[in-house]
Coordinates of C-alpha atoms and ligand atoms in Angstrom, one line a residue:
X15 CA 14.4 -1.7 24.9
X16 CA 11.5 0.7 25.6
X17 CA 11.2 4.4 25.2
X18 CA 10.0 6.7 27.6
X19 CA 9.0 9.4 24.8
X20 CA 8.3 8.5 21.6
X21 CA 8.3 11.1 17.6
X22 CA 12.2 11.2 17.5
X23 CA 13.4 8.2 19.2
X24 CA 15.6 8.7 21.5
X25 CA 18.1 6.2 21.7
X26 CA 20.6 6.9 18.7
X27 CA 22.5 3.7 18.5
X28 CA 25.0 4.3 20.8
X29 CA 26.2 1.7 22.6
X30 CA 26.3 -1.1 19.7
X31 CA 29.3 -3.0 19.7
X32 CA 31.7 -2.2 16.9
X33 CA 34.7 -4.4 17.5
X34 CA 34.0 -4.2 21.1
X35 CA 34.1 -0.2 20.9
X36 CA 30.6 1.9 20.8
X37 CA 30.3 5.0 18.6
X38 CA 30.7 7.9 20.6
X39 CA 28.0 10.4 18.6
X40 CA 25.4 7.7 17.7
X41 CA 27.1 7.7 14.0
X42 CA 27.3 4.8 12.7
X43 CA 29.5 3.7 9.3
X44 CA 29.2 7.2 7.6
X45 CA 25.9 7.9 8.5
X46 CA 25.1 10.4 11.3
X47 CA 22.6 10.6 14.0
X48 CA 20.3 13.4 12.7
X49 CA 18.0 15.8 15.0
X50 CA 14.8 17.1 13.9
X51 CA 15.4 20.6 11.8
X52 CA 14.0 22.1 14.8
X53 CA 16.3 20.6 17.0
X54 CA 19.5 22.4 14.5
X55 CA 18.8 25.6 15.9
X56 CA 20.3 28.5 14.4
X57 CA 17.0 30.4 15.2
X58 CA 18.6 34.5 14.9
X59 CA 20.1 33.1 11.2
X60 CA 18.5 32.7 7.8
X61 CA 19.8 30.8 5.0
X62 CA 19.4 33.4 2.6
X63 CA 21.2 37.5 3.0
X64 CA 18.0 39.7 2.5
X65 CA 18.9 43.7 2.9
X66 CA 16.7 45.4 5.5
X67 CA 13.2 46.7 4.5
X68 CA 13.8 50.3 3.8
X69 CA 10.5 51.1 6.0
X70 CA 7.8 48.9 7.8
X71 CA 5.6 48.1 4.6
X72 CA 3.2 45.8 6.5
X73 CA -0.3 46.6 6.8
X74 CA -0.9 44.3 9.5
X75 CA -0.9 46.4 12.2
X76 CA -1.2 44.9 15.3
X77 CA -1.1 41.2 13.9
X78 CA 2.6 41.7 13.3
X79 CA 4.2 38.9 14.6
X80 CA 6.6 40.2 17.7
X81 CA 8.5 36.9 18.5
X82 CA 11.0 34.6 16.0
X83 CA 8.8 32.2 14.0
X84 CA 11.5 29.3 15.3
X85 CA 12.6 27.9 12.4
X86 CA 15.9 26.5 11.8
X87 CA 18.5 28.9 10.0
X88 CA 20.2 26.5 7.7
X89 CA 22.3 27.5 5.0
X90 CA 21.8 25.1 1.6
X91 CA 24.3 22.6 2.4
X92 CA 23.1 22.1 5.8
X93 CA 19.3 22.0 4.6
X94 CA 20.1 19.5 1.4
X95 CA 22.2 17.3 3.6
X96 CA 19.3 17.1 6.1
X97 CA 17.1 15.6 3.9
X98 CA 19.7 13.5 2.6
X99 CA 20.5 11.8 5.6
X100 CA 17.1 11.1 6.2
X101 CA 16.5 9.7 3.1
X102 CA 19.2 7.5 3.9
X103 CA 17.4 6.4 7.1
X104 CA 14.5 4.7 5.3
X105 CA 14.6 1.6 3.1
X106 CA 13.2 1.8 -0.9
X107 CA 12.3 -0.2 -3.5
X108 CA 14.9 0.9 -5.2
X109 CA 17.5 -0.3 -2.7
X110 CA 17.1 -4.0 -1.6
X111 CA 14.5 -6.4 -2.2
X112 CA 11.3 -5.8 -0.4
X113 CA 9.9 -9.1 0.9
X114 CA 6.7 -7.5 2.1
X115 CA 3.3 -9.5 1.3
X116 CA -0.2 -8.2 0.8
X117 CA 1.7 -5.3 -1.4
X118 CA 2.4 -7.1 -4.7
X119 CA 4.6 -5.5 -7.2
X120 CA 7.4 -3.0 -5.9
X121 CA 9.2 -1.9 -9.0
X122 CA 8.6 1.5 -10.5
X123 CA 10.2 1.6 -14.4
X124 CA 12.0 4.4 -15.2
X125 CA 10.0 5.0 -18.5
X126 CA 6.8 5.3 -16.1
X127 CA 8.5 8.4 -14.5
X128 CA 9.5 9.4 -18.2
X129 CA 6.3 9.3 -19.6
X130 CA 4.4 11.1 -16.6
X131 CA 6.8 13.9 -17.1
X132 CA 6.2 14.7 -20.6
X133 CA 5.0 18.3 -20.3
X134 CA 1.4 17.3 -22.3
X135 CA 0.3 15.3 -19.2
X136 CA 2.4 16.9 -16.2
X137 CA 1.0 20.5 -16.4
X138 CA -2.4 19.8 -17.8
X139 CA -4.9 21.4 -15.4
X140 CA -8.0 19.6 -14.8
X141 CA -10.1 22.9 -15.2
X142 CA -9.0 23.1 -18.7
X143 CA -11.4 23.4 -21.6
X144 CA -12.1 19.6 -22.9
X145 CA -10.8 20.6 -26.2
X146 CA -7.1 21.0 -25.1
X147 CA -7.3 17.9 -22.9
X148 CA -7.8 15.6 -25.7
X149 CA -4.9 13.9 -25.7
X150 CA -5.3 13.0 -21.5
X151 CA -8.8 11.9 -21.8
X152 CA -7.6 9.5 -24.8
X153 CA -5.0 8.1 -22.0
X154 CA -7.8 7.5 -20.4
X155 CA -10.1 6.3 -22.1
X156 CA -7.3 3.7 -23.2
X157 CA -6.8 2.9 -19.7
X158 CA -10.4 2.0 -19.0
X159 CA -10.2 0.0 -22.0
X160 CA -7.3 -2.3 -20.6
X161 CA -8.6 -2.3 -17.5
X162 CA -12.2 -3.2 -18.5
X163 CA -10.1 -6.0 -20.9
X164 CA -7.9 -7.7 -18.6
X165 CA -11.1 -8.6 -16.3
X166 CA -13.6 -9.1 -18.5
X167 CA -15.8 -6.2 -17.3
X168 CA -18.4 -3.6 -19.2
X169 CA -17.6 -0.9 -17.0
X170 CA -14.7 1.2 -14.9
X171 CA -15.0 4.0 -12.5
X172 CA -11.4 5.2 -12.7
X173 CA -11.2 7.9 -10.0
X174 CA -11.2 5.9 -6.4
X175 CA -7.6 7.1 -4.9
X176 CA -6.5 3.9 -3.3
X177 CA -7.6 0.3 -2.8
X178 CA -9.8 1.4 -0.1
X179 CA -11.1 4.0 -1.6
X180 CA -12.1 1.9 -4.5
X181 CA -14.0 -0.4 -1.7
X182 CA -16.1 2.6 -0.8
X183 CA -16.7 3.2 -4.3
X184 CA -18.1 -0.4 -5.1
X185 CA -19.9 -0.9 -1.7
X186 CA -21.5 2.8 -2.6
X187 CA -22.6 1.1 -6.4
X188 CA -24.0 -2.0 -4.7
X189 CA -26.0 0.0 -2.3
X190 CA -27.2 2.0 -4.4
X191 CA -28.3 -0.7 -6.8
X192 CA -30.1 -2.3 -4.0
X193 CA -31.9 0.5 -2.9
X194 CA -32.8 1.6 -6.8
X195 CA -34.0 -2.4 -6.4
X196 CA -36.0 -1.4 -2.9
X197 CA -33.7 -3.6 -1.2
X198 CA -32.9 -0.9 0.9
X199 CA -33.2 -3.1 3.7
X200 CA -30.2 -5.4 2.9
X201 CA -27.6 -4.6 5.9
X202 CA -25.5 -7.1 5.8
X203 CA -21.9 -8.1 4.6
X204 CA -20.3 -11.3 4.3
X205 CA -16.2 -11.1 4.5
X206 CA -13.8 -14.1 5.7
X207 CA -12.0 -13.9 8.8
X208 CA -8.6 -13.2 6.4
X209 CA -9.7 -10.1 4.9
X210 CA -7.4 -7.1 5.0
X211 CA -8.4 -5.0 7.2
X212 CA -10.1 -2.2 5.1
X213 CA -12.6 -4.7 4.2
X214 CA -14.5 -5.0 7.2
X215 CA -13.8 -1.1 7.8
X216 CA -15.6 0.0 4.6
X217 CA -18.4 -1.7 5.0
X218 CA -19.4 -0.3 8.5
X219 CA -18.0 3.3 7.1
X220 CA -20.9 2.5 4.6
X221 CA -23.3 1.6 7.4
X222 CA -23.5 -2.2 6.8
X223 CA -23.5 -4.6 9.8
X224 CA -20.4 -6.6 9.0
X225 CA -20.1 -10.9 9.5
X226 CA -17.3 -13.2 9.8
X227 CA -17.4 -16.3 7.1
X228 CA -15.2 -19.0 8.8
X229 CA -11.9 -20.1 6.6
X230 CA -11.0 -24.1 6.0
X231 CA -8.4 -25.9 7.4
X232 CA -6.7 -25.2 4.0
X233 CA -6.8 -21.7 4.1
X234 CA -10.1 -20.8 1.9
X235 CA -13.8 -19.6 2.2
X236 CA -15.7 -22.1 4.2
X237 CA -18.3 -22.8 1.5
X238 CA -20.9 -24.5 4.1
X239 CA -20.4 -21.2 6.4
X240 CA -20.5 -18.9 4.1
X241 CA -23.9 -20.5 2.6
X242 CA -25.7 -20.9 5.9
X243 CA -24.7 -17.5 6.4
X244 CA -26.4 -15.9 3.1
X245 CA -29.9 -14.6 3.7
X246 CA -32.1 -12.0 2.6
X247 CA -30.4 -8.9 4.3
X248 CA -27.1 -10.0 3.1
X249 CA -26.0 -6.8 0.5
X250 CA -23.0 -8.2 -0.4
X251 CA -20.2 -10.3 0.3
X252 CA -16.0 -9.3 0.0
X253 CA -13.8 -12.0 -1.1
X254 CA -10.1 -11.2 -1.9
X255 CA -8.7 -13.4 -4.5
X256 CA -6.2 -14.6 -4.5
X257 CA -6.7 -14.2 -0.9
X258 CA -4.5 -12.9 1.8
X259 CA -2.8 -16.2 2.7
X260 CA -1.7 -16.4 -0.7
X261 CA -4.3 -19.2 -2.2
X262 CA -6.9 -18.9 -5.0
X263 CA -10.0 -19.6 -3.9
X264 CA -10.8 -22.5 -5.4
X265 CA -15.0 -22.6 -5.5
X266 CA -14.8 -18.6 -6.4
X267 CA -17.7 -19.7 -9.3
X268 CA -19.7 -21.5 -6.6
X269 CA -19.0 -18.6 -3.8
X270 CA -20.5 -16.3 -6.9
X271 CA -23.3 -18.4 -7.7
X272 CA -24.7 -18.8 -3.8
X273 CA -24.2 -15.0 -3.4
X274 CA -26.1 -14.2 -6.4
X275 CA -28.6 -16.9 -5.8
X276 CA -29.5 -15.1 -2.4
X277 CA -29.7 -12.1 -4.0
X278 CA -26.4 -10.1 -2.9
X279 CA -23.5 -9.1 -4.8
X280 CA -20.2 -10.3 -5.3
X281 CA -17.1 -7.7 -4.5
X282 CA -13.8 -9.0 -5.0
X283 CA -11.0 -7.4 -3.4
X284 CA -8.5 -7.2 -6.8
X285 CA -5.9 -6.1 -4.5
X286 CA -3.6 -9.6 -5.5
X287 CA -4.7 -9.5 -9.0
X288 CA -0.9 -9.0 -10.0
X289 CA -1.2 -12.9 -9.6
X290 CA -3.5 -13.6 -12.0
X291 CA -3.3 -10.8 -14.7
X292 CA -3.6 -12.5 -17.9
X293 CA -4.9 -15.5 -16.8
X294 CA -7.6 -14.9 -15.2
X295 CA -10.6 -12.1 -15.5
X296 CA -12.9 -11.8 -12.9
X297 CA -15.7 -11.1 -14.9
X298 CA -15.9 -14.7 -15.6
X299 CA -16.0 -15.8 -12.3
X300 CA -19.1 -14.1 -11.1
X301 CA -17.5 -10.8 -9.8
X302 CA -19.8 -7.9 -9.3
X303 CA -16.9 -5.1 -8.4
X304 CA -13.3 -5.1 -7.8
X305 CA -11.0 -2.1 -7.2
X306 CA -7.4 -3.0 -8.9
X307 CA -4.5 -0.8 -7.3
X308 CA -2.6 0.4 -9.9
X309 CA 0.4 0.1 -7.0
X310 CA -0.2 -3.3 -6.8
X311 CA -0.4 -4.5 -10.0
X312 CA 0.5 -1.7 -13.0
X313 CA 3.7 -0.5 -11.2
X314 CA 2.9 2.9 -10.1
X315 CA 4.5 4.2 -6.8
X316 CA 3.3 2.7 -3.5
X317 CA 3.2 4.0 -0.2
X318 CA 5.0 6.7 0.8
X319 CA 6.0 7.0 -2.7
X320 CA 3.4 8.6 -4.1
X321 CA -0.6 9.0 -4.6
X322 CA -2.4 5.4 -5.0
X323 CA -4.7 4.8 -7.4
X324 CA -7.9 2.4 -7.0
X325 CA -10.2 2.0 -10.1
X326 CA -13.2 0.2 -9.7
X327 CA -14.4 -2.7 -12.3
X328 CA -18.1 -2.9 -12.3
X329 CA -20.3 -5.8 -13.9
X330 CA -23.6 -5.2 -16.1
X331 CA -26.1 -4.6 -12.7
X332 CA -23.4 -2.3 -11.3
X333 CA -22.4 -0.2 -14.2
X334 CA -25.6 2.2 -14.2
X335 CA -24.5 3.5 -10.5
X336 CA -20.9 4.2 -11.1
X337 CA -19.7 7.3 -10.3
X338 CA -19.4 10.4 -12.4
X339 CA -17.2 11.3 -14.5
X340 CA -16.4 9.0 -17.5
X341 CA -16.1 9.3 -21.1
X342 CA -17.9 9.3 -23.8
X343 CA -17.1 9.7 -27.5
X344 CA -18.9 13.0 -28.3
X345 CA -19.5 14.5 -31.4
X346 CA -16.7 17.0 -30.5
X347 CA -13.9 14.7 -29.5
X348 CA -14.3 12.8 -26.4
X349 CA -15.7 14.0 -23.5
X350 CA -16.2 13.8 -19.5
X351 CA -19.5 13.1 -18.2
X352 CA -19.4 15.0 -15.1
X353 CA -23.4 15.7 -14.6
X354 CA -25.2 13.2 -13.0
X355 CA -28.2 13.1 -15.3
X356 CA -29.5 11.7 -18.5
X357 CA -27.1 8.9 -18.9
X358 CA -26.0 9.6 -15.6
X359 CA -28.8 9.7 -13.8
X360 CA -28.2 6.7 -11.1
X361 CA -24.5 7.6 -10.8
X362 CA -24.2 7.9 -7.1
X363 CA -22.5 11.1 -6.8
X364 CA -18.5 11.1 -7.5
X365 CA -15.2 9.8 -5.3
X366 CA -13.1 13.1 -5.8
X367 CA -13.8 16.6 -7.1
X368 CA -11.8 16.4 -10.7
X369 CA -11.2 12.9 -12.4
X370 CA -8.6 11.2 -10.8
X371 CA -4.9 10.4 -10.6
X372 CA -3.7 11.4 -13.4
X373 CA -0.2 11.1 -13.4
X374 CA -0.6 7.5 -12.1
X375 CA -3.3 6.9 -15.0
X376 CA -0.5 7.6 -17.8
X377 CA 2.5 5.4 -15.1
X378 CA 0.0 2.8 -15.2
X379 CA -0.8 2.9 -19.2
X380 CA 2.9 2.8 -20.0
X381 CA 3.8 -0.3 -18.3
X382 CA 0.7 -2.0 -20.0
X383 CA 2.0 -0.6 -23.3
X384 CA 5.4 -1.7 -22.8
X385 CA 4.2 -5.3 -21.2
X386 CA 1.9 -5.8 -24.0
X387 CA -0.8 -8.4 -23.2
X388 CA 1.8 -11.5 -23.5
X389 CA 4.3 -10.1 -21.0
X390 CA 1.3 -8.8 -18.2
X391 CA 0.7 -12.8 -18.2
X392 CA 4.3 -13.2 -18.1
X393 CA 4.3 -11.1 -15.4
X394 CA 1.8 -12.9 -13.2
X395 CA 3.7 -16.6 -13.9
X396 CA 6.8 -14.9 -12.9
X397 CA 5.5 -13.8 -9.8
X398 CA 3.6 -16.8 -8.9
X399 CA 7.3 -19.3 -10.0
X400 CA 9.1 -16.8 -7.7
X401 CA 6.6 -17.0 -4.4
X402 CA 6.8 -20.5 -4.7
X403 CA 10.7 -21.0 -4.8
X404 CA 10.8 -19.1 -1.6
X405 CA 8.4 -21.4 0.0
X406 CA 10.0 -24.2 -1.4
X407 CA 13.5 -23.4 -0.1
X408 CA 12.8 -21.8 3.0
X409 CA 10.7 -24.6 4.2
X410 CA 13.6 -26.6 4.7
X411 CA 13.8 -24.3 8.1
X412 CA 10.8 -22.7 8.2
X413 CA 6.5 -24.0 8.7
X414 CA 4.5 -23.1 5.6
X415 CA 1.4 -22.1 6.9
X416 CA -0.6 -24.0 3.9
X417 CA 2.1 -27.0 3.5
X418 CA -0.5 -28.7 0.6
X419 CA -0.2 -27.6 -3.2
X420 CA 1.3 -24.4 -4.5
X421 CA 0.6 -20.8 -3.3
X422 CA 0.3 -17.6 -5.5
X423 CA 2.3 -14.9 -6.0
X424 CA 3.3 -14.7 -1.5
X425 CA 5.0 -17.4 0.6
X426 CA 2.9 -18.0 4.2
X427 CA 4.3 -19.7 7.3
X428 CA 4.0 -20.1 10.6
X429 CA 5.7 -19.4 13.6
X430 CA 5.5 -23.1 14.7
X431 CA 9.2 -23.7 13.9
X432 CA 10.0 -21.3 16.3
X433 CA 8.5 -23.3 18.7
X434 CA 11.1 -23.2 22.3
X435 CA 13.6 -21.6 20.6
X436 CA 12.5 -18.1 22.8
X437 CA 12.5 -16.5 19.5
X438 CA 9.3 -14.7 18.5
X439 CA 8.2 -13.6 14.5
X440 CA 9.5 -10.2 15.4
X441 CA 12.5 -10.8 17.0
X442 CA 13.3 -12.6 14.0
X443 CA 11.9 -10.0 11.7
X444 CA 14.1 -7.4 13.6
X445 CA 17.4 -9.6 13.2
X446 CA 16.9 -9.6 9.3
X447 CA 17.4 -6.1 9.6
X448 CA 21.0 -6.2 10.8
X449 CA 21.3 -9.3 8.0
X450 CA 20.4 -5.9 5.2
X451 CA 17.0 -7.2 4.5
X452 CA 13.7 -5.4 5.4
X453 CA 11.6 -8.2 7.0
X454 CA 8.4 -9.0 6.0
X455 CA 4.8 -8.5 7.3
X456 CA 4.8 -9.8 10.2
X457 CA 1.5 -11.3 11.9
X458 CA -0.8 -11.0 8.9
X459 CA -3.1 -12.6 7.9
X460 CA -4.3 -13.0 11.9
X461 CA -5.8 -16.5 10.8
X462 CA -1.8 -18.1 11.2
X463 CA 0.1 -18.2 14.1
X464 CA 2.9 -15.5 14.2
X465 CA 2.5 -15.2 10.7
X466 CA 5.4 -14.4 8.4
X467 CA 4.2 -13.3 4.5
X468 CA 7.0 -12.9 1.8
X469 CA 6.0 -11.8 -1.5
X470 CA 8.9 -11.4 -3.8
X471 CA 7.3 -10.3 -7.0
X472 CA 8.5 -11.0 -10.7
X473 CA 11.0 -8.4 -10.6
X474 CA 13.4 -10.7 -8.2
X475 CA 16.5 -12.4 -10.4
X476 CA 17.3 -16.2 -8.9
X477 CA 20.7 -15.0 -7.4
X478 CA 18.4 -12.1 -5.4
X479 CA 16.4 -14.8 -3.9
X480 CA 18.9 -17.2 -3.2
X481 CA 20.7 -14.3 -1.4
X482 CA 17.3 -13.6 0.6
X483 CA 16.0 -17.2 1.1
X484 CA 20.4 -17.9 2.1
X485 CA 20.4 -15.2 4.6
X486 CA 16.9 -16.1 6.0
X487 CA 18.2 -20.0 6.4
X488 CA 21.0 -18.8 8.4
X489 CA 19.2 -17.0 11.0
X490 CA 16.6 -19.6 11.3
X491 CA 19.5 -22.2 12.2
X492 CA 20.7 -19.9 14.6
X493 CA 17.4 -19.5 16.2
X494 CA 17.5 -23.1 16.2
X495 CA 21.1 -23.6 17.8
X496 CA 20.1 -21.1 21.0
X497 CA 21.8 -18.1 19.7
X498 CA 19.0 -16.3 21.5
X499 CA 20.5 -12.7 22.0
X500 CA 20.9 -12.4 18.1
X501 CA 17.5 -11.9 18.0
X502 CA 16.0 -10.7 21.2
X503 CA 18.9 -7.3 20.7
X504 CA 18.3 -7.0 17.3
X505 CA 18.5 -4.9 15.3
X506 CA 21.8 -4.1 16.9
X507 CA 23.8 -2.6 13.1
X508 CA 20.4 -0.3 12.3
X509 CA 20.6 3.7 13.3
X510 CA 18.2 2.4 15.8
X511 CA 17.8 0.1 18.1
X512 CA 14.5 -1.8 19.0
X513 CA 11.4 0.8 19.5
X514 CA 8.4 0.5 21.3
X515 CA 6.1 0.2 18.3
X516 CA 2.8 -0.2 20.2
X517 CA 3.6 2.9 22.4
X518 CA 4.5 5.0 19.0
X519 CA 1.5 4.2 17.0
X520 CA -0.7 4.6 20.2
X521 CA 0.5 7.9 21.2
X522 CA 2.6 9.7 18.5
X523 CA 4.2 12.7 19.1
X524 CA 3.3 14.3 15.6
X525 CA 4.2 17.9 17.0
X526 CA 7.7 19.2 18.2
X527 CA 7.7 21.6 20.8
X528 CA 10.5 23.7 22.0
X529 CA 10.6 22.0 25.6
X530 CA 11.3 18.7 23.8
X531 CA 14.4 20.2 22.8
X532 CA 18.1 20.6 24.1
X533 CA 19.6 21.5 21.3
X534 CA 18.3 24.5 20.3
X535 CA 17.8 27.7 22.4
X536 CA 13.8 28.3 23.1
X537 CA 12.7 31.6 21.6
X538 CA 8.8 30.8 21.9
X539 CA 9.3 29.5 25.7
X540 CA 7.7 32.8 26.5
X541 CA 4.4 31.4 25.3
Ligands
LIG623 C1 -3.4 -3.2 0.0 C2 -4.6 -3.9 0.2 C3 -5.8 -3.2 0.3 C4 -5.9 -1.6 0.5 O1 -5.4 -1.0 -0.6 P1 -4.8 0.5 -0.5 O2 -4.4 1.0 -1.9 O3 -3.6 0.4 0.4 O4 -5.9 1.4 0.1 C5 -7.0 -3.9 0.5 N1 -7.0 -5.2 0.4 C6 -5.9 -5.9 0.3 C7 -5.9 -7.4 0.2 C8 -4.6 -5.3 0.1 O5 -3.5 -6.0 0.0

């Protein structure tokens, strides 16, 4: 089904079968089609009784405004329930499990949220003298500690907002290394045709010409490639490991050892180091940077659920460029460096105007504390045993992309199994939807055919993944047996039908006006 008009779609879900009847209103099992608050109306009304102004106490003069502002006038209820509903609408973490790969870890403890609330760290103000922050920049300096721990690295720039941001931050260390060097003309960077995408993207946004390195057969880093590749403009190369099929790359010490040999430096993309927390540290394989996102692998929120965070580990040549600010333990307590002299006096500049993420920084410290170092290792074998049963069960159906040996902590196949049934990866994806399951990423990595990448994480019991990898098999026999409408309808049981996702992330509508509606009457039509 496409849409002519895209923002709210337009097709509530009337029309899906329920015991041969449709829903009349586009409800659908105690959840109701919901309108944009614009679209509610109630534009002479206000929630709230306010007495009339005794006299006109505006000194705006002219710039009074003469027409309704157009916003709904919803009473609590009506406003409350609103949001509700939509909230309803979208899936969470902390509804089903959420098979997603290249996002690692998707549970948020409660004690995280407990922690971050305690009024010492919630309402601190970053403007506030160092002497009554004491107790944050300890949290912090603990952090760095862990952080710098767990990969076997001197140094930490803790205030890059995301993984990419975190990227920019390490490519912005290695260039400046190489120009402090007079290497200023290194332009180049190495990244394998798997990268995520943000790879590539932040090394252009930092002005570097960027090159493919080929992948093997068996999903790594073409060593040969990669080698004749090296030169003397090469800056640096960006290897994600494990990488984004779900491998560890296997010659990582020799993919250091020719980078560093031609004179470039080695950033790692830590964005899968949930997988190897514990067991591995980077340090020790050669690694230059790596950003680690705290959302990926310390449990704080991810996506739209709140602020990322993206520190930056940096090696021995790196350190001396790291941004401002860190600590140091002054004579008066510890303190932020926030000058960028003495000491500081390479730093590049700074990632963000105060020191970070805060409340992430003390989410991301409790769930080491409460881990401990034995149960972070724990973590990663968990995570790892888990990826694995799901690629062992559901390739009783289903094409591993990398059939050979285990994977990490996500599952990769192939759409070759789908081969004439006239089922695509998405129609499938979409027909997991009606089965209660948010699908998985779909197409990515671009190296494997109609790729499908499940990541289940640690946090999945056995009976969770049999229910997954059960419901999964059953569609895929279906596909198998010709039921073709299942999947080319589907979802047919979601508030929504099938969008057209390339038209809305080409041209969103990200602004309502009132022509769009027919709900509500049109007080600003006279503009
Ligand atoms: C998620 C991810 C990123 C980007 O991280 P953000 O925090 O979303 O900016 C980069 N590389 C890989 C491999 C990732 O999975």
């Amino acid at each position: 089904m496409s849409m002519s008009s895209v923002g709210r779609p337009t097709q509530p879900n009337v029309g899906a079968s329920i015991g041969g009847h449709a829903s009349l209103t586009g409800g659908r099992g105690l959840l109701q089609d919901e309108p944009l608050l614009f679209e509610l109306g109630g534009w002479d009304k206000t929630g709230v009784d306010f007495d009339a102004a005794e006299h006109d106490a505006s000194d705006l003069g002219d710039l009074v405004r003469s027409r309704p502002i157009g916003l709904s006038g919803l009473s609590e209820p009506e406003t409350m329930r609103h949001y509700v509903r939509l909230s309803q609408k979208n899936h969470a973490i902390d509804l089903a499990l959420y098979p997603l790969g290249s996002c690692t870890m998707k549970h948020n403890p409660r004690l995280n949220e407990k922690m971050a609330r305690l009024s010492g760290f919630a309402d601190l103000h970053p403007l506030q003298p160092m002497s009554t922050t004491q107790g944050a920049l300890e949290l912090m300096d603990r952090l760095a500690h862990w952080l710098k721990t767990l990969t076997g690295m001197p140094a930490v720039a803790l205030t890059p907002k995301a993984g990419a941001h975190g990227e920019l931050c390490g490519l912005l260390c290695i260039r400046a290394a190489h120009e402090a060097a007079g290497h200023g003309h290194r332009r180049r960077v190495l990244v394998p045709t798997s990268a995520h995408g943000t790879n590539p993207a932040t090394a252009a946004f930092v002005g570097y010409s960027v090159q493919e390195i080929a992948q093997t057969a068996d999903g790594r880093v073409d060593l040969s490639d990669l080698a004749a590749k090296l030169g003397p403009d090469v800056a640096a190369i960006m290897v994600t490991n494990p990488n984004t099929c779900g491998l560890f790359e296997r010659d990582v010490i020799e993919i250091a050892r020719l980078t560093h040999e031609a004179g470039a430096y080695f950033y790692c993309d830590g964005a899968n180091f949930n997988a190897i927390v514990g067991r591995v540290r980077p340090g020790d394989l050669g690694v230059d940077a790596m950003h680690i996102n705290l959302h990926k692998t310390f449990s704080t929120p991810h996506g739209g659920g709140g602020p990322g965070a993206g520190p930056v580990v940096l090696s021995k040549a790196l350190a001396p460029f790291a941004p401002a600010p860190w600590i140091v333990h002054g004579s008066q307590g510890l303190e932020l460096v926030e000058e960028t002299k003495a000491e500081a006096a390479q730093a590049f500049g700074r990632m963000c105007a105060f020191q970070g993420q805060m409340g992430m920084f003390v989410r991301a410290y409790a769930y080491m504390r409460s881990h401990g170092s034995d149960g972070l290792r724990q973590v990663a074998e968990d995570a790892v045993l888990n990826a694995n049963y799901v690629k062992a069960v559901l390739s009783a159906q289903m094409t591993p992309a990398f059939p050979d040996g285990p994977c990490m902590h996500e599952a990769l196949f192939s759409d070759a199994w789908l081969d004439d049934t006239g089922v695509t990866t998405l129609d499938f994806a979409k027909a997991m939807i009606d089965e209660g399951f948010h699908p998985m990423t779909m197409y990515f990595p671009l190296v494997v055919h109609g790729a499908m990448l499940i990541e289940p994480t640690e946090t999945e019991s056995k009976r969770e993944l049999d229910r997954f990898c059960g419901a999964l098999l059953a569609l895929a026999k279906a596909a198998k047996a010709g039921d073709v409408d299942r999947f080319k309808g589907a979802p047919y049981l979601a508030p929504m039908r099938r969008l057209d996702e390339t038209l809305a992330a080409r041209k969103p509508k990200l602004t309502w006006r009132p022509d769009d509606s027919t709900v509500a009457p049109t007080p600003l039509a006279a503009e």
